[in-house]
Amino acid sequence: EEKLVGEEFSLMSFCDGEHCVHMPVVQDHKRAFEGDVGPNTGGMGTYSFANHSLPFLSDKDLSDAQKTNEKVAKELYNVTGTKFKGFLYGGFMATKSGIKVIEYNARLGDPEAINVLSLLKTDFFDICSHIVEGSLKNINIEFELCATVCKYAVPNGYPDNPEKGFIVSGDNMEASNFFFAAVQKDGNRIVATGSRTVACVGIDKEISEAEQKAEAGISQVVGNLFHRKDIGTTALIQKRIENMKRLRQ
Ligand code: GLY
């Protein structure tokens, strides 16, 4: 194994086995606590930029990641004889010597999907039909040119020893920018079941506004929960940019 030092990012692509259409790139935050400390989690929150790239990536990083997803889709067919139809999720690290692959998933990312599907202008069902029919190159897939910030509220003790069985409540949680995960309904009540509980996405032309919307939404959720206030903030994004600059000097 090679230790990779840099900044992680996710590039998900719609894929019909021959043709890939890339979604905006997203950065997840794996560590449980603010300042990127604490245990690894499924992902505490994510952001994407209005230009569909990330400020610590070069144009070459982005195009190399896109080419890598395309190559992987082709090779899946060459090696298995079966066309991969679905969502191809490349997990990458931008390092001082270019991008490196960390992992591949045959699914959308959580919470990355919340960022990018919230921007999707094209009908999702049409996209899926074209994936199944192998005709993705015949559909124009568009995303809003907006920034997104998504924050997850998770149970106290998550991920090692999460509380569960408590009620989750709050204003406006029926709005379309809230996404429930590890919960179940008990009559009219929503009960946490012990993992990432509810996410809130903020969308705006400016990342700082998107962050404030996500923060305002998630912080009014009531329950034995916590979230990372720093995700999508200018201070943390600036840290990422400076980290990459330093590595690439
Ligand atoms: N956000 C990480 C994953 O979906 O695997």
PDB file of C-alpha atoms and ligand atoms in Angstrom:
ATOM      1  CA  GLU A   1       0.000   0.000   0.000  1.00  0.00           C
ATOM      2  CA  GLU A   2       1.087   3.547  -0.706  1.00  0.00           C
ATOM      3  CA  LYS A   3       0.385   6.281   1.822  1.00  0.00           C
ATOM      4  CA  LEU A   4      -1.340   9.144   0.010  1.00  0.00           C
ATOM      5  CA  VAL A   5      -1.106  12.696   1.286  1.00  0.00           C
ATOM      6  CA  GLY A   6      -3.450  15.278  -0.188  1.00  0.00           C
ATOM      7  CA  GLU A   7      -7.121  16.123  -0.545  1.00  0.00           C
ATOM      8  CA  GLU A   8      -9.844  13.586  -1.227  1.00  0.00           C
ATOM      9  CA  PHE A   9     -12.651  14.144  -3.693  1.00  0.00           C
ATOM     10  CA  SER A  10     -15.435  12.114  -5.272  1.00  0.00           C
ATOM     11  CA  LEU A  11     -16.327  12.000  -8.940  1.00  0.00           C
ATOM     12  CA  MET A  12     -19.523  10.141  -9.781  1.00  0.00           C
ATOM     13  CA  SER A  13     -20.509   9.392 -13.368  1.00  0.00           C
ATOM     14  CA  PHE A  14     -23.659   8.140 -15.023  1.00  0.00           C
ATOM     15  CA  CYS A  15     -22.530   5.217 -17.104  1.00  0.00           C
ATOM     16  CA  ASP A  16     -24.258   3.099 -19.771  1.00  0.00           C
ATOM     17  CA  GLY A  17     -21.318   0.741 -20.272  1.00  0.00           C
ATOM     18  CA  GLU A  18     -19.748   2.716 -23.115  1.00  0.00           C
ATOM     19  CA  HIS A  19     -20.347   6.344 -22.371  1.00  0.00           C
ATOM     20  CA  CYS A  20     -19.936   8.280 -19.094  1.00  0.00           C
ATOM     21  CA  VAL A  21     -21.574  11.584 -18.145  1.00  0.00           C
ATOM     22  CA  HIS A  22     -19.785  13.133 -15.190  1.00  0.00           C
ATOM     23  CA  MET A  23     -21.482  14.801 -12.260  1.00  0.00           C
ATOM     24  CA  PRO A  24     -20.001  17.814 -10.410  1.00  0.00           C
ATOM     25  CA  VAL A  25     -17.099  16.780  -8.146  1.00  0.00           C
ATOM     26  CA  VAL A  26     -17.717  16.793  -4.412  1.00  0.00           C
ATOM     27  CA  GLN A  27     -15.579  16.725  -1.272  1.00  0.00           C
ATOM     28  CA  ASP A  28     -16.734  14.591   1.642  1.00  0.00           C
ATOM     29  CA  HIS A  29     -15.608  14.957   5.285  1.00  0.00           C
ATOM     30  CA  LYS A  30     -14.891  11.568   6.787  1.00  0.00           C
ATOM     31  CA  ARG A  31     -13.802  12.515  10.277  1.00  0.00           C
ATOM     32  CA  ALA A  32     -16.464  12.815  12.943  1.00  0.00           C
ATOM     33  CA  PHE A  33     -15.428  16.105  14.504  1.00  0.00           C
ATOM     34  CA  GLU A  34     -14.651  19.665  13.507  1.00  0.00           C
ATOM     35  CA  GLY A  35     -11.102  20.267  12.334  1.00  0.00           C
ATOM     36  CA  ASP A  36     -10.980  16.782  10.731  1.00  0.00           C
ATOM     37  CA  VAL A  37     -10.317  14.928  13.962  1.00  0.00           C
ATOM     38  CA  GLY A  38     -11.909  11.869  15.513  1.00  0.00           C
ATOM     39  CA  PRO A  39     -12.896   8.522  14.041  1.00  0.00           C
ATOM     40  CA  ASN A  40     -13.716   7.895  10.395  1.00  0.00           C
ATOM     41  CA  THR A  41     -17.415   7.937   9.548  1.00  0.00           C
ATOM     42  CA  GLY A  42     -19.574   7.238   6.524  1.00  0.00           C
ATOM     43  CA  GLY A  43     -19.301  10.976   5.792  1.00  0.00           C
ATOM     44  CA  MET A  44     -20.360  13.937   7.917  1.00  0.00           C
ATOM     45  CA  GLY A  45     -21.026  16.327   5.069  1.00  0.00           C
ATOM     46  CA  THR A  46     -20.027  17.473   1.639  1.00  0.00           C
ATOM     47  CA  TYR A  47     -19.741  20.512  -0.601  1.00  0.00           C
ATOM     48  CA  SER A  48     -19.527  21.248  -4.293  1.00  0.00           C
ATOM     49  CA  PHE A  49     -18.733  24.454  -6.174  1.00  0.00           C
ATOM     50  CA  ALA A  50     -20.834  26.350  -8.709  1.00  0.00           C
ATOM     51  CA  ASN A  51     -18.281  25.674 -11.467  1.00  0.00           C
ATOM     52  CA  HIS A  52     -18.625  21.910 -10.787  1.00  0.00           C
ATOM     53  CA  SER A  53     -14.924  21.626  -9.876  1.00  0.00           C
ATOM     54  CA  LEU A  54     -13.227  22.158  -6.502  1.00  0.00           C
ATOM     55  CA  PRO A  55     -10.894  25.045  -5.691  1.00  0.00           C
ATOM     56  CA  PHE A  56      -7.929  22.812  -4.811  1.00  0.00           C
ATOM     57  CA  LEU A  57      -8.126  20.879  -8.110  1.00  0.00           C
ATOM     58  CA  SER A  58      -6.391  21.844 -11.348  1.00  0.00           C
ATOM     59  CA  ASP A  59      -8.155  21.416 -14.685  1.00  0.00           C
ATOM     60  CA  LYS A  60      -5.826  18.489 -15.281  1.00  0.00           C
ATOM     61  CA  ASP A  61      -6.801  16.825 -11.975  1.00  0.00           C
ATOM     62  CA  LEU A  62     -10.445  17.036 -12.972  1.00  0.00           C
ATOM     63  CA  SER A  63      -9.935  15.780 -16.493  1.00  0.00           C
ATOM     64  CA  ASP A  64      -7.655  12.954 -15.266  1.00  0.00           C
ATOM     65  CA  ALA A  65     -10.351  11.838 -12.815  1.00  0.00           C
ATOM     66  CA  GLN A  66     -12.963  11.937 -15.585  1.00  0.00           C
ATOM     67  CA  LYS A  67     -10.710   9.950 -17.922  1.00  0.00           C
ATOM     68  CA  THR A  68     -10.071   7.429 -15.145  1.00  0.00           C
ATOM     69  CA  ASN A  69     -13.805   6.806 -14.640  1.00  0.00           C
ATOM     70  CA  GLU A  70     -14.179   6.410 -18.428  1.00  0.00           C
ATOM     71  CA  LYS A  71     -11.280   3.933 -18.557  1.00  0.00           C
ATOM     72  CA  VAL A  72     -12.666   1.934 -15.640  1.00  0.00           C
ATOM     73  CA  ALA A  73     -16.064   1.671 -17.342  1.00  0.00           C
ATOM     74  CA  LYS A  74     -14.396   0.462 -20.578  1.00  0.00           C
ATOM     75  CA  GLU A  75     -12.174  -2.022 -18.778  1.00  0.00           C
ATOM     76  CA  LEU A  76     -15.118  -3.455 -16.834  1.00  0.00           C
ATOM     77  CA  TYR A  77     -16.554  -4.405 -20.220  1.00  0.00           C
ATOM     78  CA  ASN A  78     -13.246  -5.600 -21.667  1.00  0.00           C
ATOM     79  CA  VAL A  79     -12.509  -7.797 -18.670  1.00  0.00           C
ATOM     80  CA  THR A  80     -15.978  -9.132 -17.805  1.00  0.00           C
ATOM     81  CA  GLY A  81     -17.854  -8.931 -21.116  1.00  0.00           C
ATOM     82  CA  THR A  82     -20.652  -7.153 -19.248  1.00  0.00           C
ATOM     83  CA  LYS A  83     -21.378  -3.472 -19.679  1.00  0.00           C
ATOM     84  CA  PHE A  84     -21.498  -1.551 -16.412  1.00  0.00           C
ATOM     85  CA  LYS A  85     -24.764   0.362 -16.352  1.00  0.00           C
ATOM     86  CA  GLY A  86     -25.392   2.615 -13.404  1.00  0.00           C
ATOM     87  CA  PHE A  87     -23.519   5.058 -11.213  1.00  0.00           C
ATOM     88  CA  LEU A  88     -19.770   4.767 -11.097  1.00  0.00           C
ATOM     89  CA  TYR A  89     -18.230   6.441  -8.055  1.00  0.00           C
ATOM     90  CA  GLY A  90     -14.513   7.132  -8.145  1.00  0.00           C
ATOM     91  CA  GLY A  91     -12.903   8.108  -4.849  1.00  0.00           C
ATOM     92  CA  PHE A  92      -9.688  10.034  -5.529  1.00  0.00           C
ATOM     93  CA  MET A  93      -6.896  11.797  -3.705  1.00  0.00           C
ATOM     94  CA  ALA A  94      -5.301  14.874  -5.250  1.00  0.00           C
ATOM     95  CA  THR A  95      -1.615  14.585  -4.336  1.00  0.00           C
ATOM     96  CA  LYS A  96       1.560  16.474  -5.192  1.00  0.00           C
ATOM     97  CA  SER A  97       2.082  14.055  -8.067  1.00  0.00           C
ATOM     98  CA  GLY A  98      -1.424  14.203  -9.527  1.00  0.00           C
ATOM     99  CA  ILE A  99      -4.599  12.315  -8.716  1.00  0.00           C
ATOM    100  CA  LYS A 100      -4.606   8.784  -7.283  1.00  0.00           C
ATOM    101  CA  VAL A 101      -7.469   6.317  -7.050  1.00  0.00           C
ATOM    102  CA  ILE A 102      -8.541   5.350  -3.541  1.00  0.00           C
ATOM    103  CA  GLU A 103     -11.617   3.283  -4.272  1.00  0.00           C
ATOM    104  CA  TYR A 104     -14.441   2.547  -6.686  1.00  0.00           C
ATOM    105  CA  ASN A 105     -18.066   2.030  -5.759  1.00  0.00           C
ATOM    106  CA  ALA A 106     -20.885   0.817  -8.015  1.00  0.00           C
ATOM    107  CA  ARG A 107     -23.343   3.242  -6.415  1.00  0.00           C
ATOM    108  CA  LEU A 108     -23.920   6.877  -5.651  1.00  0.00           C
ATOM    109  CA  GLY A 109     -22.091   8.391  -2.686  1.00  0.00           C
ATOM    110  CA  ASP A 110     -23.821   9.301   0.544  1.00  0.00           C
ATOM    111  CA  PRO A 111     -23.983  12.261   1.091  1.00  0.00           C
ATOM    112  CA  GLU A 112     -22.437  13.194  -2.312  1.00  0.00           C
ATOM    113  CA  ALA A 113     -25.645  12.203  -4.117  1.00  0.00           C
ATOM    114  CA  ILE A 114     -27.565  14.785  -2.095  1.00  0.00           C
ATOM    115  CA  ASN A 115     -25.316  17.560  -3.439  1.00  0.00           C
ATOM    116  CA  VAL A 116     -25.343  16.617  -7.079  1.00  0.00           C
ATOM    117  CA  LEU A 117     -28.867  15.258  -7.539  1.00  0.00           C
ATOM    118  CA  SER A 118     -30.176  18.452  -5.938  1.00  0.00           C
ATOM    119  CA  LEU A 119     -28.597  20.318  -8.876  1.00  0.00           C
ATOM    120  CA  LEU A 120     -29.848  17.996 -11.581  1.00  0.00           C
ATOM    121  CA  LYS A 121     -31.986  19.817 -14.162  1.00  0.00           C
ATOM    122  CA  THR A 122     -32.544  16.800 -16.411  1.00  0.00           C
ATOM    123  CA  ASP A 123     -35.262  14.301 -15.541  1.00  0.00           C
ATOM    124  CA  PHE A 124     -33.694  11.496 -13.472  1.00  0.00           C
ATOM    125  CA  PHE A 125     -35.998   8.844 -14.930  1.00  0.00           C
ATOM    126  CA  ASP A 126     -34.953   9.824 -18.475  1.00  0.00           C
ATOM    127  CA  ILE A 127     -31.314   9.462 -17.480  1.00  0.00           C
ATOM    128  CA  CYS A 128     -31.952   5.999 -16.023  1.00  0.00           C
ATOM    129  CA  SER A 129     -33.829   4.965 -19.186  1.00  0.00           C
ATOM    130  CA  HIS A 130     -30.898   6.044 -21.339  1.00  0.00           C
ATOM    131  CA  ILE A 131     -28.500   4.151 -19.057  1.00  0.00           C
ATOM    132  CA  VAL A 132     -30.554   0.973 -19.452  1.00  0.00           C
ATOM    133  CA  GLU A 133     -30.879   1.426 -23.207  1.00  0.00           C
ATOM    134  CA  GLY A 134     -27.179   2.236 -23.650  1.00  0.00           C
ATOM    135  CA  SER A 135     -27.972   5.622 -25.217  1.00  0.00           C
ATOM    136  CA  LEU A 136     -26.488   8.104 -22.711  1.00  0.00           C
ATOM    137  CA  LYS A 137     -24.699   9.947 -25.514  1.00  0.00           C
ATOM    138  CA  ASN A 138     -28.112  10.952 -26.894  1.00  0.00           C
ATOM    139  CA  ILE A 139     -29.248  12.854 -23.796  1.00  0.00           C
ATOM    140  CA  ASN A 140     -28.079  16.282 -22.693  1.00  0.00           C
ATOM    141  CA  ILE A 141     -27.592  16.073 -18.915  1.00  0.00           C
ATOM    142  CA  GLU A 142     -27.473  19.414 -17.138  1.00  0.00           C
ATOM    143  CA  PHE A 143     -26.789  20.526 -13.577  1.00  0.00           C
ATOM    144  CA  GLU A 144     -27.524  23.956 -12.087  1.00  0.00           C
ATOM    145  CA  LEU A 145     -24.431  26.160 -11.855  1.00  0.00           C
ATOM    146  CA  CYS A 146     -24.798  26.492  -8.088  1.00  0.00           C
ATOM    147  CA  ALA A 147     -22.720  25.587  -5.047  1.00  0.00           C
ATOM    148  CA  THR A 148     -24.038  23.079  -2.511  1.00  0.00           C
ATOM    149  CA  VAL A 149     -23.246  22.281   1.118  1.00  0.00           C
ATOM    150  CA  CYS A 150     -24.733  19.235   2.816  1.00  0.00           C
ATOM    151  CA  LYS A 151     -24.456  18.540   6.547  1.00  0.00           C
ATOM    152  CA  TYR A 152     -25.474  15.402   8.394  1.00  0.00           C
ATOM    153  CA  ALA A 153     -26.823  15.377  11.937  1.00  0.00           C
ATOM    154  CA  VAL A 154     -25.644  12.166  13.614  1.00  0.00           C
ATOM    155  CA  PRO A 155     -26.358  10.646  17.049  1.00  0.00           C
ATOM    156  CA  ASN A 156     -24.150  11.553  20.001  1.00  0.00           C
ATOM    157  CA  GLY A 157     -21.516   8.821  20.238  1.00  0.00           C
ATOM    158  CA  TYR A 158     -21.507   8.187  16.463  1.00  0.00           C
ATOM    159  CA  PRO A 159     -19.762   6.266  14.917  1.00  0.00           C
ATOM    160  CA  ASP A 160     -18.386   4.075  17.735  1.00  0.00           C
ATOM    161  CA  ASN A 161     -21.209   4.067  20.254  1.00  0.00           C
ATOM    162  CA  PRO A 162     -24.200   5.943  18.828  1.00  0.00           C
ATOM    163  CA  GLU A 163     -27.271   6.715  20.880  1.00  0.00           C
ATOM    164  CA  LYS A 164     -30.522   5.469  19.390  1.00  0.00           C
ATOM    165  CA  GLY A 165     -34.222   5.322  20.134  1.00  0.00           C
ATOM    166  CA  PHE A 166     -34.610   9.079  20.673  1.00  0.00           C
ATOM    167  CA  ILE A 167     -37.088  11.327  18.893  1.00  0.00           C
ATOM    168  CA  VAL A 168     -35.914  13.602  16.093  1.00  0.00           C
ATOM    169  CA  SER A 169     -37.956  16.741  15.488  1.00  0.00           C
ATOM    170  CA  GLY A 170     -37.661  20.234  14.069  1.00  0.00           C
ATOM    171  CA  ASP A 171     -39.312  22.867  11.949  1.00  0.00           C
ATOM    172  CA  ASN A 172     -39.463  22.521   8.191  1.00  0.00           C
ATOM    173  CA  MET A 173     -38.139  18.982   8.112  1.00  0.00           C
ATOM    174  CA  GLU A 174     -40.650  18.186   5.405  1.00  0.00           C
ATOM    175  CA  ALA A 175     -38.909  20.678   3.100  1.00  0.00           C
ATOM    176  CA  SER A 176     -37.224  19.213   0.046  1.00  0.00           C
ATOM    177  CA  ASN A 177     -33.735  20.025   1.314  1.00  0.00           C
ATOM    178  CA  PHE A 178     -33.947  17.520   4.231  1.00  0.00           C
ATOM    179  CA  PHE A 179     -33.033  13.864   3.716  1.00  0.00           C
ATOM    180  CA  PHE A 180     -33.690  11.228   6.354  1.00  0.00           C
ATOM    181  CA  ALA A 181     -31.365   8.244   6.752  1.00  0.00           C
ATOM    182  CA  ALA A 182     -31.167   6.051   9.892  1.00  0.00           C
ATOM    183  CA  VAL A 183     -34.638   6.714  11.275  1.00  0.00           C
ATOM    184  CA  GLN A 184     -37.934   4.930  11.554  1.00  0.00           C
ATOM    185  CA  LYS A 185     -41.456   6.214  11.924  1.00  0.00           C
ATOM    186  CA  ASP A 186     -43.388   5.508  15.098  1.00  0.00           C
ATOM    187  CA  GLY A 187     -46.827   6.937  14.398  1.00  0.00           C
ATOM    188  CA  ASN A 188     -46.173  10.608  13.765  1.00  0.00           C
ATOM    189  CA  ARG A 189     -42.820  10.535  15.488  1.00  0.00           C
ATOM    190  CA  ILE A 190     -39.430  10.045  13.878  1.00  0.00           C
ATOM    191  CA  VAL A 191     -37.090   7.853  15.910  1.00  0.00           C
ATOM    192  CA  ALA A 192     -33.314   7.648  15.357  1.00  0.00           C
ATOM    193  CA  THR A 193     -31.971   4.135  14.796  1.00  0.00           C
ATOM    194  CA  GLY A 194     -28.289   4.773  15.527  1.00  0.00           C
ATOM    195  CA  SER A 195     -26.451   6.024  12.450  1.00  0.00           C
ATOM    196  CA  ARG A 196     -26.374   9.137  10.251  1.00  0.00           C
ATOM    197  CA  THR A 197     -29.809  10.542  10.918  1.00  0.00           C
ATOM    198  CA  VAL A 198     -30.827  13.482   8.764  1.00  0.00           C
ATOM    199  CA  ALA A 199     -29.030  15.637   6.221  1.00  0.00           C
ATOM    200  CA  CYS A 200     -29.771  19.177   5.117  1.00  0.00           C
ATOM    201  CA  VAL A 201     -28.492  20.660   1.855  1.00  0.00           C
ATOM    202  CA  GLY A 202     -28.056  24.363   1.142  1.00  0.00           C
ATOM    203  CA  ILE A 203     -27.892  25.545  -2.481  1.00  0.00           C
ATOM    204  CA  ASP A 204     -26.813  28.959  -3.692  1.00  0.00           C
ATOM    205  CA  LYS A 205     -24.673  30.665  -6.329  1.00  0.00           C
ATOM    206  CA  GLU A 206     -22.177  31.416  -3.514  1.00  0.00           C
ATOM    207  CA  ILE A 207     -20.702  28.608  -1.420  1.00  0.00           C
ATOM    208  CA  SER A 208     -20.803  30.804   1.702  1.00  0.00           C
ATOM    209  CA  GLU A 209     -24.566  31.300   1.292  1.00  0.00           C
ATOM    210  CA  ALA A 210     -25.062  27.592   0.626  1.00  0.00           C
ATOM    211  CA  GLU A 211     -23.155  26.845   3.833  1.00  0.00           C
ATOM    212  CA  GLN A 212     -25.286  29.243   5.853  1.00  0.00           C
ATOM    213  CA  LYS A 213     -28.476  27.687   4.517  1.00  0.00           C
ATOM    214  CA  ALA A 214     -27.294  24.155   5.360  1.00  0.00           C
ATOM    215  CA  GLU A 215     -26.141  25.272   8.814  1.00  0.00           C
ATOM    216  CA  ALA A 216     -29.413  27.068   9.549  1.00  0.00           C
ATOM    217  CA  GLY A 217     -31.401  23.987   8.509  1.00  0.00           C
ATOM    218  CA  ILE A 218     -29.423  21.338  10.339  1.00  0.00           C
ATOM    219  CA  SER A 219     -28.969  23.328  13.545  1.00  0.00           C
ATOM    220  CA  GLN A 220     -32.719  23.573  14.133  1.00  0.00           C
ATOM    221  CA  VAL A 221     -33.090  19.757  14.192  1.00  0.00           C
ATOM    222  CA  VAL A 222     -33.779  18.624  17.755  1.00  0.00           C
ATOM    223  CA  GLY A 223     -32.540  15.315  19.173  1.00  0.00           C
ATOM    224  CA  ASN A 224     -29.462  13.730  20.753  1.00  0.00           C
ATOM    225  CA  LEU A 225     -27.506  14.742  17.699  1.00  0.00           C
ATOM    226  CA  PHE A 226     -24.436  16.648  16.593  1.00  0.00           C
ATOM    227  CA  HIS A 227     -23.119  17.942  13.283  1.00  0.00           C
ATOM    228  CA  ARG A 228     -19.960  19.563  11.960  1.00  0.00           C
ATOM    229  CA  LYS A 229     -20.334  23.322  11.798  1.00  0.00           C
ATOM    230  CA  ASP A 230     -17.107  23.709   9.813  1.00  0.00           C
ATOM    231  CA  ILE A 231     -18.121  21.855   6.636  1.00  0.00           C
ATOM    232  CA  GLY A 232     -18.338  24.202   3.651  1.00  0.00           C
ATOM    233  CA  THR A 233     -17.061  27.218   5.582  1.00  0.00           C
ATOM    234  CA  THR A 234     -14.598  29.582   3.931  1.00  0.00           C
ATOM    235  CA  ALA A 235     -12.039  28.838   6.660  1.00  0.00           C
ATOM    236  CA  LEU A 236     -12.032  25.081   6.067  1.00  0.00           C
ATOM    237  CA  ILE A 237     -12.079  25.367   2.275  1.00  0.00           C
ATOM    238  CA  GLN A 238      -9.160  27.799   2.451  1.00  0.00           C
ATOM    239  CA  LYS A 239      -7.276  25.245   4.541  1.00  0.00           C
ATOM    240  CA  ARG A 240      -7.804  22.647   1.787  1.00  0.00           C
ATOM    241  CA  ILE A 241      -6.549  25.092  -0.882  1.00  0.00           C
ATOM    242  CA  GLU A 242      -3.461  25.969   1.149  1.00  0.00           C
ATOM    243  CA  ASN A 243      -2.758  22.310   1.895  1.00  0.00           C
ATOM    244  CA  MET A 244      -2.689  21.512  -1.834  1.00  0.00           C
ATOM    245  CA  LYS A 245      -0.616  24.612  -2.638  1.00  0.00           C
ATOM    246  CA  ARG A 246       1.951  23.617  -0.018  1.00  0.00           C
ATOM    247  CA  LEU A 247       2.124  20.042  -1.283  1.00  0.00           C
ATOM    248  CA  ARG A 248       2.581  21.155  -4.878  1.00  0.00           C
ATOM    249  CA  GLN A 249       5.233  23.829  -4.265  1.00  0.00           C
TER     250      GLN A 249
HETATM  251  N1  GLY B   1     -19.375   9.350   1.188  1.00  0.00           N
HETATM  252  C1  GLY B   1     -18.685   8.141   1.091  1.00  0.00           C
HETATM  253  C2  GLY B   1     -19.386   7.053   0.444  1.00  0.00           C
HETATM  254  O1  GLY B   1     -20.514   7.164   0.027  1.00  0.00           O
HETATM  255  O2  GLY B   1     -18.779   5.978   0.349  1.00  0.00           O
END
